[in-house]
Structure formats: C-alpha cells, structure tokens
Amino acid sequence: MSFPGSSALVGRAAEVSVLLEAVRDPGIHTVLVAGEAGIGKSRLVGEFTERLGRDALVLIGRCPELGTGGVAFAPFLAVLRALVRQLGVQAVAALLPPRPALSNWLPQLAVHTGGAAVDADRVRLFGEILTVLEQSALTRPVIVALEDLHWADDASRELLTFLAANLADADALLVGTYRPGEAGPLRGLVAELRRNPGVRVLDLHPLTRHEVGRQLAALLGREPEPALITMVFERSGGNPLFVEALGQAPGRMPADLADLLLGFATGLDPVARTVVRAAAVIGSPIRHELLAAAVRLPDDELHTGLRELVDRHLLLTTGTGYEFRHVLIRQALHDDLLPAERLRLHTHITEVLSARTDSTDPELLGQLAHHAEAAGQLDKALTAAWSAASAVPATHPERLRLLEQVSALWDRVPAAATALHTTKLAVLEQIVDVASASGATEHGIAAADAALALIDTAAAATHAAPAALGGGDVEGEAAVGAERMARLLRRRAYLRATTGAGPGEDLARALALLPADPPSLERAEALVQSAAIRIFQGDAEGTAAAAGEALAIAEQFESDTLRARAHAHLGLAGSHDIDGALARFEAARRAAVAAADPRIVVDVATWESAVLVGAGRYRAAIESVQRGLRAAHESFRFAEAAPILLVKWAQALTALGRWDEARAVVDDTEFESMPPLSRAALLLCFGRIGLAQGDTDRVENAVAVARRLLGESRWALQYRLELAALISESALYRNHSRTAVVELTALSAGPQALATLSAHPHEAWPLLVLAVRIPGAPPELVALADSLLTTSPVDAAYRAVFTAHLTGSAARWSDAATAWRDLERPYDEAASLLGLAETAAAEGDLIAAETALRSAADIATRLDAVPLREAAAQLAEHSGLLWHENGSPVRRLSAETARRLPGGASERAAAGASKVQGDSASGRYGLTPRELEVLRLVAKGLSNRGLAAELFISANTAGVHVSRILAKLGVASRTEAAAFAHQHELLGARDGSE
C-alpha cells in the first residue's frame, strides 16, 4: 500500500502568517521554528517560501546527520553555493573585496577575486557573508533557511549567532528549524536568541483531532470516517508525518516507529526499491551520477524508478540530484537493510568512487573516505581522508572533520605514517590549528591533549621527548621538538582560557621550553599571552616583564601584530603612569593599523578606556570607548567587543554624575543579551546610582543579581570587590552596620586576603574608606592603608577621604573635595564637602562650613541625590547653620518631607507624568527622546548599521527602535516615517523641554 503525500498544509495558518509578517517587519531578522521530528517544520518553511513567489531569493542549507562533530559551516556552505548558482559567480564576486576569505569556501570565486589573503580570519569571513547577504537583499527579499539546526556544528552556531546579531539592515530573514529534544549545544544559543527582540521562536504543536481529519481528507481525497480520524489521531499523537503513514493502513498499525516509516516504501516497484535502498546508503543529499553508478541499472529503468520515488514523495529533487523528504525515512530504510546488504552497497560505492575520483576533488575524496570506512577498507579510507584534507585550503570548514577522521583511523591502519608520509603528531597539530581558527574549542583541546600525551608516551619510551618525535640528528631534532611542544602547550592554554577555565600551567611550561636566546616568534607569542593572563591577576610587574621581552622580539622580527599587542599590554601594566600608558596605546594603535588588524584596534580601545577610567580621565575614556565601538562596527565585532566597552562608558558616565545617560547606555533588551560579567558590572554602576539617590529597592535588586552573575570565578575578583563595597555602603545607609562589618571581615579573612587586596588597589581603596567609617570593622583593613599603593589620581582621592575620616580635619576634607573636583566626580565632591562643612563647623569656621554645605546641597539637588540633601539639611539644623533656597531656611527633614523636596522622588514622578502629557499634547506621538533621536537619523537616510554606529548601539537595537517608531507613527516604511516627521515638525525637538 503506497502512502502518497499531499500538497495541503493543515493547521499552520497562524505560523505561516508569522513568517510572512516577519519579512515585512524591519525589526525581525530571525525566526526559529521548533518542533519534534515529523511535526512539519520543513513543510511549513516550504509553504512560506512558496507564498513569497519569485520576488524573494530563497537560499536553503541543511545540517548533516553527522552531528555537532560534522562538517564545519555545512548549512552555510550550501547557502553560499545556492547563491552562486542563482546570481552567478561574477555577480557574487562583485559584492566582495579583493582576495576574499570566501574564496576558500567557493574556489570558483578566486578566478575573479584572487585567492584568499593569508591573514583572512573568521571575523573577515563572517563579515563577507553578512555583506553578501545584505547586498543581495537590496533589490529583493532574501530568505536564508537553515534546516535541522539541532545537528549544527560549533562553527555554524557561531556564524548563526553573528548573523542574528548583525543582520539588521537589509531585507533579509534567517529561518532556522530544530528539534528541541535533540538541541544539545544549540539550547544555550536558542535561550540567548530568545532574549533578542529581533528574534521570533515558533513552537509547532501537534495537530488537533479536527486538523488530523483535515489532513486525512487531503490525503485520501474524501471525507474520512469519524472512527478513522479518532484512530489515527490517537495513534499518531497529531504528528503530521505519522498521520500520513497511518492514514492508508488504519487496520494494521505498525508495531513501532521504524515499521511506521517503512510504510512509505510499501508497494514500491522492485526497481524503485533498489534505487531507494542505494540512496539510503549514499546518504542525503544524493548526486545523480553516483546513484546511477551505484545501482547499475539501464538509464530508462533508473529514470522510471526515480520518477516513482519522486511521485511518491520519498525523494525530492535538488539542483544536482536528490534528497530524502525526511531524514527519519532515510534512517528507517538504511536500518532495515541487513548488515551484509549495507556492506555490499558501501563496498560497491567505494569501488565506483575509487575508479572515478580525481585526486584533487575534495568532495568526492571525502565521500570515498566515508564509504571505504563503512566497507571496512580502512587503509583506503585513511588515504582518501588525508588526500581530501590536503586538497582543501588550510582554513576550509571541511578540513577539521577530515583531519579528525584521519586521526581516528590512524591506529587502526598498519604503517599509517608510511602511507601518508607524515606523523600522527603532525595530524594532531593541524587539528589544533584548524580548530583554533574555526572556533571549535573543545575539538582543539582534545587534539592538543592527544598530541601532548603522544609526546609524553614517546618520552617515557625513549627517555628523551624530542628524539621520539622523529628521526634525524638528535640535537637538531631536540630544538624542533621543544618548540613544537611549547606551541601545543600555548595553543591549549589559549583554548582553555576561552572556556573560562583559565590556562592552567601550560603557559609556564611553554616558556620554560623556549630559550630566551636565541629569541623566537613562538616565545614572543607565549610572552604576550602570558602578559594578558598576568594583568587580569593583578600582576603589573610580571605583565610588564613579559610584554617588554615580547616587544624586543617583535622589533627584531619586524612583526606589527606582536608590536601592537606588546605595546598594549605595556600600557595596561604601566597604568600608574597615565601619560606613559597613553603613549603605549598610541604606539599599539599605529602598529595595529600597520598590521591591518581591526581586532587589535578594538582591543586597544578597550584596554585604553579601562586605564583611563581607572585614572579618572573619564571624558577621554568616553572618546576611547566611542572609537572602539566605531571600529567594532566596522569590523563586525560589535556583539563580541561592545559589552566591555559599554561597561566602561557607563562607569565613566556614573563617575561624572551623568546618571541618566549611564542608565541609557544599554536598553533592557540589549542588557539581557550581554555576557554575565558585563551585566554584573553594569548592575554595580546602577546600584551605586540607586544608593546615591536613595533607591534601596534598585540597590537590593542590583546586589542580588550581580552576586549570582559573578559567582566564584577568579576572573570576576575585581567586580566582587566592588560588589562588597556596594553591599557594605548600602548596609551603612540602612543603619545595618553589623552587615557591613561581616562583609568587610570576610574580605580580610584568610592568609592571602590582604595580599589580594594589595594587588587590586583601585578596588581596595573604597573598601578601606568604608572600614575607617564603620565601628567594628577589621583593624587590619584600616592598617592596610599604610602600605597600599596609590597608583592613580582616583586612588589618591580615596586616600584623601580615608585620611580626612581618620583625622577629622577640615583641611583634610578640603583636600578630598578638591581631589574629587579635579576629577569631575560631583557626587564624591559633594560628600567630601559635607564632611568639610561638619568639621569646619566643629572648628568654629562657620563661613567655610556654610559655603561647603551650600555647595554640597546644590550638587545633591542637581544629581537628585536625596540622601545627601537630607544629610545636608540635618547637618544644617544640628550645627545651627543656615543656607537658603527659594528664600526659605532649610531645616531638618523627615524621609517623607525629603521626598517632597524639589528634585525629590515625589516631584520626579509628578514631573515625569507631566512630561508624558506634554509630549502627547505637543504632538510627539508617544516617541521617547531616544526614538526622536533615531527618527532624526532615519530622516537623514541612515541604515540600521549607520544608526548603530552613530548612536553606539547594536544594529539589532537600532532595528527595534525603528520598528517601534513605525508602529507609533502608523507608517509602513522608513521613507514614510521621514516624511511624517518633516510634516509634523518632529525633527527639531530633542527632549521634553522644547
């Protein structure tokens, strides 16, 4: 009994509408379709793309069943190949720069563009793919459909993340399908994408009984009996694929899923059965030429069999052959074959490929390796996999899988080294290199582990590791062996560090193997990597030593890339000499530009902004941040580099008292997509602002969430110290000094506690100020001030406050206020002025006291720092001081009265309500100040990426703002929004005051 398919799509009208609406909505760039196997994900995507018609460019890529260890970038390779087929090689080449990284993927491009540049990296590759898709979408919608993402490899998931974060300008839409129950590593990415406002997730649910009846009617061509509907609905569970399989044979229900799926092949002609079995062994997709050779049938019989399989919807046609309509059907047919049948087919396919394979065709060589291994011809599989790996470019995404196949086969093939003219160690080293370049971190670590274990085994056998690496002169081989081992240790340290686990002892071991004389580039690489680790451990001296030696080697070998990184780390290590540090960063920038390395340009801006914030040069830090964000946009690294830059921006704005701006650095949606450490750092900023303004609820929330985000990782130590300071100061504000004492005591407990604080003076000084303020605080914290370094003007200002608390001298409080004033930190200046007013009054200098009190109150009013205003009022009454505001003397205030002060919370709420009403009355159509700013730029013709670069936000966030503007104005396009803005004079106003 045959199971014909039906063209009717049942029960998915709402989902199709969501997909069609996503094409029209500029704020939506990604839709993920989730559902179990057979639920109709691919059928839904097919219906959606059919409704778009020829006006849209549809590019489809599928993840192979090989799983997460399979072909790197597999679905995107198919997408790019489809693009070349539809647009032509010349048209695609015209969209790319000379010598593009994509020519490694599509060798036919090299004829028009030249081969890939030697320094082509993943950032450049991803940027080129983004550019090609966006440029193609300028003339018509582009739909990129990625099927079976639950099988996506690591590299494909990373590229999907990049595109989802950056594909916001063009009329392009990413559509991905996946099975939630088999998502594995994809789960984390889906959770992250769900927080992105430009992403929609469609969860496909089983069909209802009524919908099962409609599907049966379409399949049978008649109205099904109610009993049949009930039977099929109960047995299928509403799964459309199972409904289709059960609908034709309700009287004999298959015992299990495999039998159910084999029902699709019931009643096939013997020729069609032969063809479909061979196709199941070949695997989807299936090239016509290979299938024809495998079945050994006359052409007319082959075509007849294929026609039946296509008509029965078992196979679908593609540009070069066929694919199974569903992977479950292929798997069931494959597993139904006897082992001997599968072996015979694999053996025959191996013979066909061996006879036809050109030694330079990596795709056919890869297929030969697969079938030869399945046929038990391991020696042939090994040589084919090695030849395939050697035939593709060094950074080709397929290379990793092929090399891993070679490694897996190595010990199963006698004399593998002789056959391939290489060593297993060399193969593992190549795997480490390719994995590092492609972001396959776990694969790289595993290969490095295996390589180092191989060296250790050889060393144990020969008592000399270098000599075990091969033949030749022992002394010469020893030098080569030491450097090879050091390089493996360094690469493993780097890969481990990217997982957050830290480098372990690998870097120290690598440096011990590499002599300082004669110098080598490998030693310089290890030194720079060591400098990066040391700076985060608070070891400025060690950082300077490692970076200085690396710079000397870089100069000798004239390596601009190493120069840039070494200068940058010297700048970080020398942050106590701010002018010297800035000179180092400038040298690093010049070297990075000379090396044409945008990654280092962004990194230098990040490190420079961190040093400037630490030194109290907040305005310069903001300029550096903005340079870094521009470079991140230009190099497609915004999603990766922006979080820490935005943190530094918020920290600088917080210090400058520009608190509303600090809170607006990221919006809620962008905040949720940031890494945990960056979110924690921003929450600490917001918590400090909340504490200054008396918003205890905001402080408690910030503390609770930041504590969870920071965890116990040693990489978060600096932020945990800041969190301890916030907790202690909040407790002090709420008169819970015991809580503050407990927090400070925990920091000073343990044999290394004070050494840890000494290694982080920027974070330690605020804690020492708290210790001197709180009765019962650990005396060792107060005593630490005698030895704690003062490495910046900010540290010096905290030392001045510490000294003022300790001495109670008006002169010392005056010094502290001056220090904060010079740093442009108004809140800290006002707090010190309050201390000055109190001590000056106690010393009898009422004029100085009233002057300081008035200045403190003025700053507190401007900042809306309610607790500081109330403290000033209380001091005025207790000390008999007066200062006048609006002609009335200020007296001691209750908390309730304080909230009614001009600038207090109650008035702020009233002002906010008034502002909203004013916006509506003045014809702002509900647009926020930020949306008005976006609208002005839209009216100038800026794209989403242009908006993002101008406003220092992500392209996704820009797209969300545009979508909200269109909705609020009731217009359909950016052009209409611009016209509406001009017509209603919305482009001149910048805030609610106009």
PDB file of C-alpha atoms in Angstrom, residues 263-358:
ATOM      1  CA  GLY A 263       5.256   2.041   5.316  1.00  0.00           C
ATOM      2  CA  PHE A 264       6.197   4.916   2.998  1.00  0.00           C
ATOM      3  CA  ALA A 265       8.107   2.387   0.872  1.00  0.00           C
ATOM      4  CA  THR A 266       5.335  -0.235   0.869  1.00  0.00           C
ATOM      5  CA  GLY A 267       4.298  -1.289  -2.614  1.00  0.00           C
ATOM      6  CA  LEU A 268       7.325   0.122  -4.418  1.00  0.00           C
ATOM      7  CA  ASP A 269       8.279  -1.394  -7.749  1.00  0.00           C
ATOM      8  CA  PRO A 270      11.418  -3.605  -7.357  1.00  0.00           C
ATOM      9  CA  VAL A 271      13.472  -1.131  -9.412  1.00  0.00           C
ATOM     10  CA  ALA A 272      12.359   1.801  -7.263  1.00  0.00           C
ATOM     11  CA  ARG A 273      13.130  -0.256  -4.137  1.00  0.00           C
ATOM     12  CA  THR A 274      16.654  -0.951  -5.407  1.00  0.00           C
ATOM     13  CA  VAL A 275      17.202   2.715  -6.116  1.00  0.00           C
ATOM     14  CA  VAL A 276      15.875   3.965  -2.773  1.00  0.00           C
ATOM     15  CA  ARG A 277      17.975   1.465  -0.795  1.00  0.00           C
ATOM     16  CA  ALA A 278      21.119   2.595  -2.585  1.00  0.00           C
ATOM     17  CA  ALA A 279      20.118   6.210  -1.949  1.00  0.00           C
ATOM     18  CA  ALA A 280      19.682   5.470   1.761  1.00  0.00           C
ATOM     19  CA  VAL A 281      23.244   4.128   1.944  1.00  0.00           C
ATOM     20  CA  ILE A 282      24.722   7.010  -0.055  1.00  0.00           C
ATOM     21  CA  GLY A 283      23.076   9.478   2.332  1.00  0.00           C
ATOM     22  CA  SER A 284      21.293  12.739   1.674  1.00  0.00           C
ATOM     23  CA  PRO A 285      21.977  14.735  -0.498  1.00  0.00           C
ATOM     24  CA  ILE A 286      22.474  12.261  -3.346  1.00  0.00           C
ATOM     25  CA  ARG A 287      24.315  13.122  -6.553  1.00  0.00           C
ATOM     26  CA  HIS A 288      22.588  11.639  -9.597  1.00  0.00           C
ATOM     27  CA  GLU A 289      25.845  10.383 -11.168  1.00  0.00           C
ATOM     28  CA  LEU A 290      26.845   8.480  -8.022  1.00  0.00           C
ATOM     29  CA  LEU A 291      23.387   6.968  -7.601  1.00  0.00           C
ATOM     30  CA  ALA A 292      23.329   5.851 -11.221  1.00  0.00           C
ATOM     31  CA  ALA A 293      26.718   4.178 -10.887  1.00  0.00           C
ATOM     32  CA  ALA A 294      25.767   2.559  -7.587  1.00  0.00           C
ATOM     33  CA  VAL A 295      22.573   0.834  -8.809  1.00  0.00           C
ATOM     34  CA  ARG A 296      23.981  -0.319 -12.183  1.00  0.00           C
ATOM     35  CA  LEU A 297      20.616  -0.074 -13.956  1.00  0.00           C
ATOM     36  CA  PRO A 298      19.882   0.903 -17.546  1.00  0.00           C
ATOM     37  CA  ASP A 299      19.023   4.589 -17.827  1.00  0.00           C
ATOM     38  CA  ASP A 300      15.362   4.022 -18.674  1.00  0.00           C
ATOM     39  CA  GLU A 301      14.836   1.716 -15.664  1.00  0.00           C
ATOM     40  CA  LEU A 302      16.698   4.140 -13.385  1.00  0.00           C
ATOM     41  CA  HIS A 303      14.584   7.063 -14.555  1.00  0.00           C
ATOM     42  CA  THR A 304      11.396   5.049 -14.091  1.00  0.00           C
ATOM     43  CA  GLY A 305      12.406   4.142 -10.554  1.00  0.00           C
ATOM     44  CA  LEU A 306      13.361   7.717  -9.724  1.00  0.00           C
ATOM     45  CA  ARG A 307      10.092   9.029 -11.132  1.00  0.00           C
ATOM     46  CA  GLU A 308       8.152   6.687  -8.847  1.00  0.00           C
ATOM     47  CA  LEU A 309      10.185   7.753  -5.802  1.00  0.00           C
ATOM     48  CA  VAL A 310       9.676  11.442  -6.602  1.00  0.00           C
ATOM     49  CA  ASP A 311       5.973  10.971  -7.285  1.00  0.00           C
ATOM     50  CA  ARG A 312       5.603   9.092  -4.020  1.00  0.00           C
ATOM     51  CA  HIS A 313       7.374  11.959  -2.200  1.00  0.00           C
ATOM     52  CA  LEU A 314      10.093   9.690  -0.900  1.00  0.00           C
ATOM     53  CA  LEU A 315      12.748  11.699  -2.734  1.00  0.00           C
ATOM     54  CA  LEU A 316      12.821  15.402  -3.570  1.00  0.00           C
ATOM     55  CA  THR A 317      14.796  16.815  -6.476  1.00  0.00           C
ATOM     56  CA  THR A 318      17.647  19.276  -5.974  1.00  0.00           C
ATOM     57  CA  GLY A 319      19.948  21.131  -8.343  1.00  0.00           C
ATOM     58  CA  THR A 320      22.437  18.261  -8.575  1.00  0.00           C
ATOM     59  CA  GLY A 321      20.401  15.239  -7.577  1.00  0.00           C
ATOM     60  CA  TYR A 322      18.021  14.238  -4.815  1.00  0.00           C
ATOM     61  CA  GLU A 323      17.402  14.210  -1.092  1.00  0.00           C
ATOM     62  CA  PHE A 324      15.021  12.323   1.159  1.00  0.00           C
ATOM     63  CA  ARG A 325      11.881  14.183   2.094  1.00  0.00           C
ATOM     64  CA  HIS A 326      12.587  13.379   5.722  1.00  0.00           C
ATOM     65  CA  VAL A 327      15.701  12.108   7.447  1.00  0.00           C
ATOM     66  CA  LEU A 328      13.659   9.664   9.536  1.00  0.00           C
ATOM     67  CA  ILE A 329      12.543   7.875   6.390  1.00  0.00           C
ATOM     68  CA  ARG A 330      16.132   7.558   5.153  1.00  0.00           C
ATOM     69  CA  GLN A 331      17.252   6.270   8.537  1.00  0.00           C
ATOM     70  CA  ALA A 332      14.465   3.693   8.654  1.00  0.00           C
ATOM     71  CA  LEU A 333      15.290   2.429   5.148  1.00  0.00           C
ATOM     72  CA  HIS A 334      19.013   2.318   5.959  1.00  0.00           C
ATOM     73  CA  ASP A 335      18.496   0.425   9.217  1.00  0.00           C
ATOM     74  CA  ASP A 336      16.112  -2.017   7.550  1.00  0.00           C
ATOM     75  CA  LEU A 337      18.933  -3.317   5.353  1.00  0.00           C
ATOM     76  CA  LEU A 338      20.788  -6.372   6.563  1.00  0.00           C
ATOM     77  CA  PRO A 339      24.412  -5.704   7.624  1.00  0.00           C
ATOM     78  CA  ALA A 340      25.602  -7.726   4.655  1.00  0.00           C
ATOM     79  CA  GLU A 341      23.445  -5.633   2.314  1.00  0.00           C
ATOM     80  CA  ARG A 342      24.833  -2.403   3.700  1.00  0.00           C
ATOM     81  CA  LEU A 343      28.381  -3.731   3.459  1.00  0.00           C
ATOM     82  CA  ARG A 344      27.845  -4.777  -0.162  1.00  0.00           C
ATOM     83  CA  LEU A 345      26.475  -1.371  -1.127  1.00  0.00           C
ATOM     84  CA  HIS A 346      29.255   0.538   0.675  1.00  0.00           C
ATOM     85  CA  THR A 347      31.831  -1.706  -0.995  1.00  0.00           C
ATOM     86  CA  HIS A 348      30.359  -1.131  -4.439  1.00  0.00           C
ATOM     87  CA  ILE A 349      30.107   2.649  -3.895  1.00  0.00           C
ATOM     88  CA  THR A 350      33.740   2.616  -2.755  1.00  0.00           C
ATOM     89  CA  GLU A 351      34.719   0.876  -5.985  1.00  0.00           C
ATOM     90  CA  VAL A 352      32.751   3.415  -8.028  1.00  0.00           C
ATOM     91  CA  LEU A 353      34.331   6.355  -6.273  1.00  0.00           C
ATOM     92  CA  SER A 354      37.824   4.844  -6.433  1.00  0.00           C
ATOM     93  CA  ALA A 355      37.503   4.500 -10.183  1.00  0.00           C
ATOM     94  CA  ARG A 356      36.063   7.971 -10.715  1.00  0.00           C
ATOM     95  CA  THR A 357      37.757  10.085  -8.060  1.00  0.00           C
ATOM     96  CA  ASP A 358      40.102  12.785  -9.218  1.00  0.00           C
TER      97      ASP A 358
END
